[in-house]
Coordinates of C-alpha atoms and ligand atoms in Angstrom, one line a residue:
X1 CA 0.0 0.0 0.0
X2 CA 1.8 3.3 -1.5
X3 CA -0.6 6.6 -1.3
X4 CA 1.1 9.7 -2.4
X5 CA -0.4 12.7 -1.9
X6 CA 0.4 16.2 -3.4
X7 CA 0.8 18.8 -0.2
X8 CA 0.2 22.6 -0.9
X9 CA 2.5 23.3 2.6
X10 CA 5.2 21.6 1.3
X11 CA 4.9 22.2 -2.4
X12 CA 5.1 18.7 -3.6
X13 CA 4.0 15.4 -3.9
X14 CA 4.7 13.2 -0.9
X15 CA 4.3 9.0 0.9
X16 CA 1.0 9.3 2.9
X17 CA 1.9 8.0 6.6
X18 CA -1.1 8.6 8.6
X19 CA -0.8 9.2 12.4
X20 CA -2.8 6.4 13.3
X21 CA -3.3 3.9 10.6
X22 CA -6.6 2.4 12.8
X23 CA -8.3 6.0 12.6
X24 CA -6.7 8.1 9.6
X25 CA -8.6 11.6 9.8
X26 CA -9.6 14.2 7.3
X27 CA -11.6 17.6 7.0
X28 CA -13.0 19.0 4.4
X29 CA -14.4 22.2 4.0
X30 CA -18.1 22.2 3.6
X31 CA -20.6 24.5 1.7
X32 CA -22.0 28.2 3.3
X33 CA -25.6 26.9 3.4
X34 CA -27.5 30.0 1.7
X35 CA -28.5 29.2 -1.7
X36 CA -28.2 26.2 -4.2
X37 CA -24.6 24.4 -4.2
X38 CA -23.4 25.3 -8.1
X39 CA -21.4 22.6 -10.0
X40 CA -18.5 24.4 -8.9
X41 CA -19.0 23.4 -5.4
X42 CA -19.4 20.1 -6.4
X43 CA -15.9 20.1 -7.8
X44 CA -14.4 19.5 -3.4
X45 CA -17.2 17.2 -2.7
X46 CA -16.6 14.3 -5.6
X47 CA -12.9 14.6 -5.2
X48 CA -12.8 14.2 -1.5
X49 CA -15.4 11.5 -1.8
X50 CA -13.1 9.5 -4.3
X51 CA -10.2 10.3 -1.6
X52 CA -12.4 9.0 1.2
X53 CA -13.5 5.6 -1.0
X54 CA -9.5 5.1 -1.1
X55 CA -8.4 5.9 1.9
X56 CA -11.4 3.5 3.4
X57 CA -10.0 0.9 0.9
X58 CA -6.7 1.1 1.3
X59 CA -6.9 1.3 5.4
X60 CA -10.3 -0.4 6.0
X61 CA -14.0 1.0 6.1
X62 CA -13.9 1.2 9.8
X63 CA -10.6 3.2 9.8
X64 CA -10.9 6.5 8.3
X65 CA -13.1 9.8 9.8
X66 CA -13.8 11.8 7.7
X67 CA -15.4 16.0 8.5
X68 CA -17.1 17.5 6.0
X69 CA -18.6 20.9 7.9
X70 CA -21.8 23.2 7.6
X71 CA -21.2 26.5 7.7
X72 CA -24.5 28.1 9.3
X73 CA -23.1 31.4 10.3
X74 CA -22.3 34.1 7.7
X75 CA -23.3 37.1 6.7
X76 CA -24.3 35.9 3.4
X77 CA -26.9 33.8 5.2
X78 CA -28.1 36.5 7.9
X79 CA -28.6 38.7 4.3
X80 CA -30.5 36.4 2.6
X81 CA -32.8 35.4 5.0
X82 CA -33.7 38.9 5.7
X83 CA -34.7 39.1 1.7
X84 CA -36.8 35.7 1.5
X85 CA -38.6 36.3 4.9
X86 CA -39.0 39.7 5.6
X87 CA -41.6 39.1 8.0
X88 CA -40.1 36.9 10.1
X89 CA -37.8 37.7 13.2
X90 CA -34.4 37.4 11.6
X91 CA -33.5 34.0 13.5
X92 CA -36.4 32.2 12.7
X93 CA -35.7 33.2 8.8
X94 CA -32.0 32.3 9.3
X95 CA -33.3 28.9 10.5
X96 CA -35.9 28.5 7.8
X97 CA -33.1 29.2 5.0
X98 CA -30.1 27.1 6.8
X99 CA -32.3 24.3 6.9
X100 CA -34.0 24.1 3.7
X101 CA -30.4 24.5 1.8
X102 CA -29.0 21.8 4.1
X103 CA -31.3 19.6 2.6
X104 CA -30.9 20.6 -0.9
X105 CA -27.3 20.2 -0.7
X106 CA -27.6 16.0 0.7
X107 CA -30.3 15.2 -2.1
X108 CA -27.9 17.3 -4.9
X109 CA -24.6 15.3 -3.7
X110 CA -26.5 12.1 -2.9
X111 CA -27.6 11.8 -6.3
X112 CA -23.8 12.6 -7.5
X113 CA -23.0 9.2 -5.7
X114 CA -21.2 10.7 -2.6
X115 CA -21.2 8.8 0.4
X116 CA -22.1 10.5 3.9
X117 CA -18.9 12.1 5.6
X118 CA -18.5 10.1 9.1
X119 CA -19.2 13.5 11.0
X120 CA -21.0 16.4 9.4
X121 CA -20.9 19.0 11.9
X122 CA -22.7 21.8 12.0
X123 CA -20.9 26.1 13.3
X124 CA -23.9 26.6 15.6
X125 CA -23.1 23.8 17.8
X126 CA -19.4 24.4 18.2
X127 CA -20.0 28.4 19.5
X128 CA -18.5 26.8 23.2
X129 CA -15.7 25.4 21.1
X130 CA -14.7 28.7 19.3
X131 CA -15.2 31.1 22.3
X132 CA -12.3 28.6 24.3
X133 CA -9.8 28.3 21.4
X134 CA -10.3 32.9 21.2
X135 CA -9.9 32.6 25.0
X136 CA -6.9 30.6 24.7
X137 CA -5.3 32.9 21.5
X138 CA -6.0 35.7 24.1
X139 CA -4.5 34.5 26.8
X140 CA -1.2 33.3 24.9
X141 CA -1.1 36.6 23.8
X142 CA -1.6 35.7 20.1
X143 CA -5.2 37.9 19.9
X144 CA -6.4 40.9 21.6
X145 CA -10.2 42.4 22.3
X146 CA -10.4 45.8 20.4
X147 CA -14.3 47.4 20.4
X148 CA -16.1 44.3 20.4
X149 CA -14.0 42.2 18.2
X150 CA -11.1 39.6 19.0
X151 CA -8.6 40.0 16.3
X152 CA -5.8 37.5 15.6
X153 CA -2.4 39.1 15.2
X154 CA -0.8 37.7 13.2
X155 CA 3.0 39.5 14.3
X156 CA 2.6 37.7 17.1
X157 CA 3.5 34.4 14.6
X158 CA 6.9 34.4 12.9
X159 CA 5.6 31.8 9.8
X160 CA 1.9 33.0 9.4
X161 CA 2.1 33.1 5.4
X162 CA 3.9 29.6 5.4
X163 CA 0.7 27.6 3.6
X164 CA 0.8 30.3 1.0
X165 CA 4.3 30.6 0.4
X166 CA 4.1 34.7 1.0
X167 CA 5.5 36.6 3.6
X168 CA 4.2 38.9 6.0
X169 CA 5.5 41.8 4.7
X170 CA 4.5 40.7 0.7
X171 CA 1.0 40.9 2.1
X172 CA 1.2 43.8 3.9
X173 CA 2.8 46.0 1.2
X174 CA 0.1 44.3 -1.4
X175 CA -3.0 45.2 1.0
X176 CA -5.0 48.2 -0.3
X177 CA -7.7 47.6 1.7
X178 CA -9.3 50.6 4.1
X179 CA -7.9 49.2 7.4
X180 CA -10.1 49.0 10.1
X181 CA -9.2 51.6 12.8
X182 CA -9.6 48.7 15.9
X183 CA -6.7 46.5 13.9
X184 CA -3.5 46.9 15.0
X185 CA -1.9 45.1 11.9
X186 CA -3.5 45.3 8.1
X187 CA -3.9 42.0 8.1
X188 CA -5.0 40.8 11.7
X189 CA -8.3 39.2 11.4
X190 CA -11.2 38.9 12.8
X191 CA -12.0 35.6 15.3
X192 CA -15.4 37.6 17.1
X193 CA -17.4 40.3 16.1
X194 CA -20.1 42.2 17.4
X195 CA -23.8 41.4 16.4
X196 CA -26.3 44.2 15.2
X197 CA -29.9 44.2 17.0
X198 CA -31.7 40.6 15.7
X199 CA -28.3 39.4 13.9
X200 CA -27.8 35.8 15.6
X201 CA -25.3 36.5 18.9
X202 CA -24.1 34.7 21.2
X203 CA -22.4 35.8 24.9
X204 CA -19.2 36.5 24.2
X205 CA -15.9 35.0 25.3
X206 CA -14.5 37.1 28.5
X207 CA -13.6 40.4 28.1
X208 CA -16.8 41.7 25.9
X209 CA -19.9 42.4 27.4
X210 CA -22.2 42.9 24.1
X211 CA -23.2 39.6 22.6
X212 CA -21.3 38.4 19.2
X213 CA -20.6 36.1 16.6
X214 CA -17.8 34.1 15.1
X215 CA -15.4 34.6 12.7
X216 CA -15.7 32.3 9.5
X217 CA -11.6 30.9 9.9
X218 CA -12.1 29.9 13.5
X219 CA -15.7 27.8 13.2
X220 CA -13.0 25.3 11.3
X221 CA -10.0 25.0 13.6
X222 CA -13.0 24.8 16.1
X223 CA -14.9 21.8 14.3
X224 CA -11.6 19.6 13.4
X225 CA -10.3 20.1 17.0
X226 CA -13.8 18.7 18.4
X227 CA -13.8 15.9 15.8
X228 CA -10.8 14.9 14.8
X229 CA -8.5 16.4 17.5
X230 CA -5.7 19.1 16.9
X231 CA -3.4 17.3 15.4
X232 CA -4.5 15.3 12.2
X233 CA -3.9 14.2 8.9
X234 CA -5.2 15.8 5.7
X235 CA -7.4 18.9 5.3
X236 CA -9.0 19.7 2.0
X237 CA -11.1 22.2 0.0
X238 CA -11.1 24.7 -3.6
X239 CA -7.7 26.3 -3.9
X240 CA -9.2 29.6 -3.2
X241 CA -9.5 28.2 0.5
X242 CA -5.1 28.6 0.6
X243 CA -5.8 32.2 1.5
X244 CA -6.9 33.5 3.6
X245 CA -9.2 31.0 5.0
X246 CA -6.4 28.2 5.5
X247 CA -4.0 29.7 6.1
X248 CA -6.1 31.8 9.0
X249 CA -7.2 28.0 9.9
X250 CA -3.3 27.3 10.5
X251 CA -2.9 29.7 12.9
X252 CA -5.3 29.9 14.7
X253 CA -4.8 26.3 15.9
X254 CA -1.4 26.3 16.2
X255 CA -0.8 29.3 17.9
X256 CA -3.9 28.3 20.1
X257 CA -2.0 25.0 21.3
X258 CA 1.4 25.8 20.6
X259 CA 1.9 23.6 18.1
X260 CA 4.3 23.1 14.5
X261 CA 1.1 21.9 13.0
X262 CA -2.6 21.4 12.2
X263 CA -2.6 19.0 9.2
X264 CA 0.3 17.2 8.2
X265 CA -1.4 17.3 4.5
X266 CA -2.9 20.1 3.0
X267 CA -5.0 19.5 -0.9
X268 CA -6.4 21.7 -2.9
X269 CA -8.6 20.7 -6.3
X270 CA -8.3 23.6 -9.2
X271 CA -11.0 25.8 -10.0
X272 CA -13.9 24.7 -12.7
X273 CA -14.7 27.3 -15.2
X274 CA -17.5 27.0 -17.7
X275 CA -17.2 26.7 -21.3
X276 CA -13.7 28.0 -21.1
X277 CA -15.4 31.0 -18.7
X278 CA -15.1 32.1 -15.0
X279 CA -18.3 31.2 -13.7
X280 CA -20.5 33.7 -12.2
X281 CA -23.9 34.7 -12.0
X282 CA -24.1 38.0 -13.5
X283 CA -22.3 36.0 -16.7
X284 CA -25.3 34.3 -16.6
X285 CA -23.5 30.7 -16.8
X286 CA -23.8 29.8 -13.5
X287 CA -25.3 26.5 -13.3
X288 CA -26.5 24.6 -9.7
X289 CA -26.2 21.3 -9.6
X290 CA -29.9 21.0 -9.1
X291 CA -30.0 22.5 -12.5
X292 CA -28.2 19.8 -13.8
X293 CA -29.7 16.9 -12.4
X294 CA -33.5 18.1 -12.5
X295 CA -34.2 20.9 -15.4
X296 CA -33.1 21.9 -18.6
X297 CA -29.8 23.6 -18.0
X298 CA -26.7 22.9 -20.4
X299 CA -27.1 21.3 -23.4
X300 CA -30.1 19.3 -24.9
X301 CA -31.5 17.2 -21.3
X302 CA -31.2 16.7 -18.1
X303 CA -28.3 14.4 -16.8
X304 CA -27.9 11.4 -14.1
X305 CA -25.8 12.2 -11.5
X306 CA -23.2 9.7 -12.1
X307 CA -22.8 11.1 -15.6
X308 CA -22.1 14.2 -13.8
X309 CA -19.5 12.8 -11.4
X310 CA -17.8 10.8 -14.4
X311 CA -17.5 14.2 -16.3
X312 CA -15.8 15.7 -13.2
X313 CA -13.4 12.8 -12.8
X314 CA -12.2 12.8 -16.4
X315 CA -9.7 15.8 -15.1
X316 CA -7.1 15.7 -12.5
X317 CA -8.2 17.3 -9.8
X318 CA -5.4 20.2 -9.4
X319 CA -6.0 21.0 -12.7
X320 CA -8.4 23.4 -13.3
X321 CA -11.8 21.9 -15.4
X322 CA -13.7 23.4 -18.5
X323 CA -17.1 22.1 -18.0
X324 CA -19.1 21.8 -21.5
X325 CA -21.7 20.4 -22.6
X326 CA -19.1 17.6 -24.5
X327 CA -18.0 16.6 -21.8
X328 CA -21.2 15.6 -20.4
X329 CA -22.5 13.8 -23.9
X330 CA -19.2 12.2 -23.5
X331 CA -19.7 10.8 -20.1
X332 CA -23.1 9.8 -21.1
X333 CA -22.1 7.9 -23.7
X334 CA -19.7 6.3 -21.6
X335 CA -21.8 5.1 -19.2
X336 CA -24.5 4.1 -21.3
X337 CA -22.1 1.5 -22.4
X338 CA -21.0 0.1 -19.2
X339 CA -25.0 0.2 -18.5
X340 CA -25.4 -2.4 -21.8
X341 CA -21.9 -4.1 -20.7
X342 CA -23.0 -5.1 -17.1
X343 CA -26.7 -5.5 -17.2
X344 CA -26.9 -8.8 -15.6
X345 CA -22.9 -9.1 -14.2
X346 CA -22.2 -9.7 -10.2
X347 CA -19.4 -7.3 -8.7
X348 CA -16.0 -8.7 -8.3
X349 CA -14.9 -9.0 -4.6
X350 CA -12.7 -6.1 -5.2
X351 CA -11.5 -3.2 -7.8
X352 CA -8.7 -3.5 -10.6
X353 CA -5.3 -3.2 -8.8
X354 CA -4.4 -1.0 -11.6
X355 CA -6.9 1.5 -10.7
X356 CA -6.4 1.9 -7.1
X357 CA -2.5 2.6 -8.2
X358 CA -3.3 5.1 -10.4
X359 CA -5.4 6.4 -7.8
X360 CA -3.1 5.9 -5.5
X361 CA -0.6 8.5 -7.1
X362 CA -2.1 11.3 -6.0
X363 CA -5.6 10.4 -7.3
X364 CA -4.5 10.5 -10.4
X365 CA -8.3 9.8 -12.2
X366 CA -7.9 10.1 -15.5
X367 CA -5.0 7.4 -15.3
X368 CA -7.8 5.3 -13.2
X369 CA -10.1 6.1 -16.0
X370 CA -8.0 4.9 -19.0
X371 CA -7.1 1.7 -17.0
X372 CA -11.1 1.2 -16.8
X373 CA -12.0 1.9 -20.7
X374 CA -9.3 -0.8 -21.5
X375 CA -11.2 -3.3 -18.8
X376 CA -14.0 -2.8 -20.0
X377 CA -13.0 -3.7 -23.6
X378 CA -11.7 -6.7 -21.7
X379 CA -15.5 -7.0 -20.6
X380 CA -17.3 -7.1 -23.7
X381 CA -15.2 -11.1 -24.1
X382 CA -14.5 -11.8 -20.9
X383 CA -17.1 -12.6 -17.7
X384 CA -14.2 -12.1 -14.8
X385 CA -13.1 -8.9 -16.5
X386 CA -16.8 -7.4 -16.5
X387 CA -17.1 -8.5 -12.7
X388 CA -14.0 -6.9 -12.2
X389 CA -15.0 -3.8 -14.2
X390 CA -18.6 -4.0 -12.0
X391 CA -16.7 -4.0 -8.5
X392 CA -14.0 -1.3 -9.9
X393 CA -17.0 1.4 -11.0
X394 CA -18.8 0.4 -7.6
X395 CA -15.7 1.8 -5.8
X396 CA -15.6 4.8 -7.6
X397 CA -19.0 5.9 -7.3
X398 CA -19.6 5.7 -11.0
X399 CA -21.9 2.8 -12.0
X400 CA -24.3 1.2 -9.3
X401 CA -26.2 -1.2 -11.4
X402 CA -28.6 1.5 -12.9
X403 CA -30.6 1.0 -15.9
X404 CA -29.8 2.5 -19.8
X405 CA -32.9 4.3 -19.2
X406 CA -32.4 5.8 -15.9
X407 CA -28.8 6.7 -16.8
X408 CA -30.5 8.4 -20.0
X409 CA -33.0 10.2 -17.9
X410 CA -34.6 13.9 -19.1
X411 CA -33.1 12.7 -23.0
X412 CA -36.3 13.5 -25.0
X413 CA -36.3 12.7 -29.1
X414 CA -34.1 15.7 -30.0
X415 CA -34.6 16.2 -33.8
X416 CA -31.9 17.9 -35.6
X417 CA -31.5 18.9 -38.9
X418 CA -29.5 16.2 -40.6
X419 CA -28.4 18.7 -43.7
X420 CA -27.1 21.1 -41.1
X421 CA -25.4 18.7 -39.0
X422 CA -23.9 16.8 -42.1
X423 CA -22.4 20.4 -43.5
X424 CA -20.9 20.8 -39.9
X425 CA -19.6 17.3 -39.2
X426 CA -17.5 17.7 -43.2
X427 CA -16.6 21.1 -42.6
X428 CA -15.0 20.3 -39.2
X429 CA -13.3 17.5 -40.7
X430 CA -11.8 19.7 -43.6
X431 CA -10.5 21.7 -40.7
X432 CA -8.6 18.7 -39.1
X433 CA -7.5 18.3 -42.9
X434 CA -6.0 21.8 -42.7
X435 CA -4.7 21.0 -39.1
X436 CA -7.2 24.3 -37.8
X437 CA -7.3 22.2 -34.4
X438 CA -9.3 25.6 -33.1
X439 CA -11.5 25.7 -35.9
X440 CA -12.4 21.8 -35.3
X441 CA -12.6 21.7 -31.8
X442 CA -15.3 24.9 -32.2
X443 CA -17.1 22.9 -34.6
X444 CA -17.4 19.7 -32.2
X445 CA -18.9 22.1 -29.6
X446 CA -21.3 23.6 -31.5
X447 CA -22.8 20.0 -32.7
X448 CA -22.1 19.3 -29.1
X449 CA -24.3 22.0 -28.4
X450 CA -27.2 20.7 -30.9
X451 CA -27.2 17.5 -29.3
X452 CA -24.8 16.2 -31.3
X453 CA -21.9 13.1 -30.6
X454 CA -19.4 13.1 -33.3
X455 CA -16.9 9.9 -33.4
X456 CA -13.5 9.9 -35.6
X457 CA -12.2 6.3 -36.4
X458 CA -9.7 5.5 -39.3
X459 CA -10.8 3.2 -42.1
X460 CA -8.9 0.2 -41.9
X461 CA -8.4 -0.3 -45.6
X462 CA -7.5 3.9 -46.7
X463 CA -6.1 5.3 -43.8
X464 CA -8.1 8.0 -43.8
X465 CA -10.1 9.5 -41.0
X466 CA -13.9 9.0 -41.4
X467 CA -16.2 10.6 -38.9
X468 CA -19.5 9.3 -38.1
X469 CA -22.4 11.3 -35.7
X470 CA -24.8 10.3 -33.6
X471 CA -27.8 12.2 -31.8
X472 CA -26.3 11.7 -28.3
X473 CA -29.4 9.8 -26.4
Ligands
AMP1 P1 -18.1 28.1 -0.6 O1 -19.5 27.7 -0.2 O2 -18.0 29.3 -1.5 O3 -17.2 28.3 0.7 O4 -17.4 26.9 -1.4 C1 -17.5 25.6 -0.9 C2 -16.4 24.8 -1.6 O5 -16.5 24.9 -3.0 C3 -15.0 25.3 -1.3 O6 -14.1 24.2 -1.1 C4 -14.6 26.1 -2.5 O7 -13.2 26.2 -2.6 C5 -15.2 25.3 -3.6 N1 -15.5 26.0 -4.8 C6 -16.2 27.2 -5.0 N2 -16.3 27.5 -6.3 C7 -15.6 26.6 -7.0 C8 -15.3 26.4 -8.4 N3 -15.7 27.3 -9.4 N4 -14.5 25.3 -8.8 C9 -14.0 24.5 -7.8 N5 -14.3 24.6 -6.5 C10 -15.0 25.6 -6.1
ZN2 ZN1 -12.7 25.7 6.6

């Protein structure tokens, strides 16, 4: 058993020796629960699954804990609750959205084939937790009270800036922002804040009279501690977590225990970006994953979960993904064929030692994935190859003995235009003629777009390169 892991603290890829083989612990992250998770967000949650199914396979089901949080305090949350329920007193309407969006978020990753972290613990019921570990930064003299607020200083630690490889000073000279006239440093943050009238508060820890509220960096170091101790192995989340949020994280429990370390592993995916586009709302391609799974958002249908998961493993997950509508026809496709393959087939007892290697390397998917397509070639001739292929898909959340017709769920008869599509498919092959690789590739995504699967094989007899389509289905 050889995990490698790549670790943003140390800046490379390194043997994964867990503290305590019997209980090897991780935490992740979770979602701000105040609107619909986007696919974005979905990005952390299939990785670290995938991470979690190895790590349980590779140390035993019973052996791993793994923390996947809510965050249920924010501002974002206090300001949309105010908007949706005006006429409710501004707890109650917190409660009503926290709760509703908790829910969406388990039937949204559910469906994507995600298995349950061990502990999901939610920032309202660690506010004891926080207000000792402020108490104990106070009292160790690495965070003062200044009108209200506790602020962490960050001075007071010689390697704050460690996780993101910048110094103290780099970030000082780059900070433009206004600086708050309670702060003695520009980049001291905030651990405890004051509340405004009907604002959720809580009494504050010693030293401030007025009621408060966390900090979003110390609900984290507060959940781990409580869960998995302060001390443990790998921490995860998007790679615009590094700063500040992690790196806050790190000090904050360090400097609260005096200690060299949180996690001894730090991983970050990359960042997904739609159709070669930053996603964001007002670009109006920001797409939930509810979207995805239940309407009629990207492309021609609706898609199964597990197609959506398969299309999010095809890319390494520090690699940053381009999600298009390809990709999901693609992944369909894909799994439409397994579906056909392994109608009627039992599971192995166990996955492809190939696959679990590849994983292995620093979850190194699309090598997992390649070793799969050639298995299940393998399958189409060979019955312990196609059990093999079964109990391999099992453990990576892909395939769980679902039907062709579920998997093609929300595909209606698309009709197309068969003219149109044929002038496209020969005019995008006259590009590859001309080696326009652009031109092609923008000519594959706009049949892509139509509904359209193009395949390119080479005729056995002529060499040449004959491309055939398909109305994806
Ligand atoms: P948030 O609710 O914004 O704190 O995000 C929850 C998780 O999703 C964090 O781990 C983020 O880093 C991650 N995340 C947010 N947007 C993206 C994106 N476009 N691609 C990949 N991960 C993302
Ligand atoms: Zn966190």
């Amino acid at each position: 058993m050889s995990l490698t892991l790549y670790n943003t603290l140390t800046r490379r890829k390194e043997p994964f020796e867990p503290i305590d083989p019997a209980n090897v612990r991780m935490y992740v992250c979770g979602p701000t629960v105040y609107d619909y998770a986007h696919i974005g967000n979905a990005r952390p949650v299939i990785v670290f699954d995938m991470l979690f199914r190895l790590l349980r396979h590779l140390y035993g089901a019973g052996h791993v804990t793994y923390v996947r949080n809510i965050t249920d305090v924010d501002d974002k949350i206090n300001a949309r609750a105010a908007k949706d329920f005006p006429d409710l007193p501004l707890n109650e309407a917190i409660r009503r959205v926290t709760g509703a969006t908790e829910k969406q978020f388990h039937d949204d990753i559910a469906a994507l084939g995600v298995l349950p972290p061990t502990v999901e613990p939610r920032a309202t019921e660690h506010i004891e937790e926080m207000k000792r570990l402020i108490e104990a930064l106070v009292a160790r003299k690495h965070a003062y009270v200044a009108q209200g607020h506790v602020l962490f200083d960050v001075s007071s630690m010689p390697d704050y800036g460690r996780l993101s490889n910048r110094s103290l000073e780099e970030m000082e000279a780059g900070a433009r922002v206004e600086v708050a006239p309670y702060k003695k440093g520009p980049m001291d943050f905030v651990l405890w804040k004051p509340s405004k009238p009907g604002e959720p508060a809580w009494p504050s820890p010693s030293g401030i009279a007025e009621p408060g509220r966390p900090g979003w960096h110390i609900e984290c170091s507060a959940m781990s501690e409580k869960h998995l101790g302060p001390v443990f192995d790998i921490h995860g989340g998007g790679i615009d977590l590094v700063f500040p949020h992690h790196e806050n994280e790190i000090a904050q429990s360090r400097c609260a225990h005096g200690l060299p370390v949180m996690a001894n592993v730090w991983m970050h995916n990359g960042f997904l970006q739609v159709e070669g586009e930053k996603m964001s709302k007002s670009l109006g391609n920001f797409i939930t994953i509810n979207e995805l799974l239940a309407s009629k958002a990207f492309g021609a249908s609706q898609w199964h979960g597990r197609v959506i998961r398969l299309a999010m493993l095809g890319t390494h997950y520090r690699q940053p993904i381009d999600w298009t509508a390809e990709r999901l026809l693609q992944a369909r496709a894909t799994l439409l064929d397994f579906a056909d393959l392994l109608a009627s087939v039992e599971p192995a007892a166990a996955p492809n030692a190939d696959v679990v290697a590849a994983l292995s390397d620093d979850l190194n998917t699309p090598s997992a994935l390649s070793i799969v397509y050639g298995l299940a070639k393998s399958a189409r001739r060979n019955a312990d190859a196609a059990s093999e292929l079964r109990a391999t898909l099992d453990f990576m959340g892909l395939y769980g003995g679902e039907t062709r017709d579920a998997l093609n769920v929300g595909v209606e008869a698309v009709s197309v235009d068969a003219d149109k599509v044929d002038a496209l498919v020969a005019a995008r092959l006259a590009a590859r003629r001309a080696k326009d690789f652009k031109e092609s590739d923008r000519l594959r995504d706009e049949l892509a777009a139509m509904g359209v699967a193009v395949k390119d094989a080479k005729d056995p007899s002529t060499g040449e390169i004959v491309t055939t389509w398909e109305v994806a289905r």
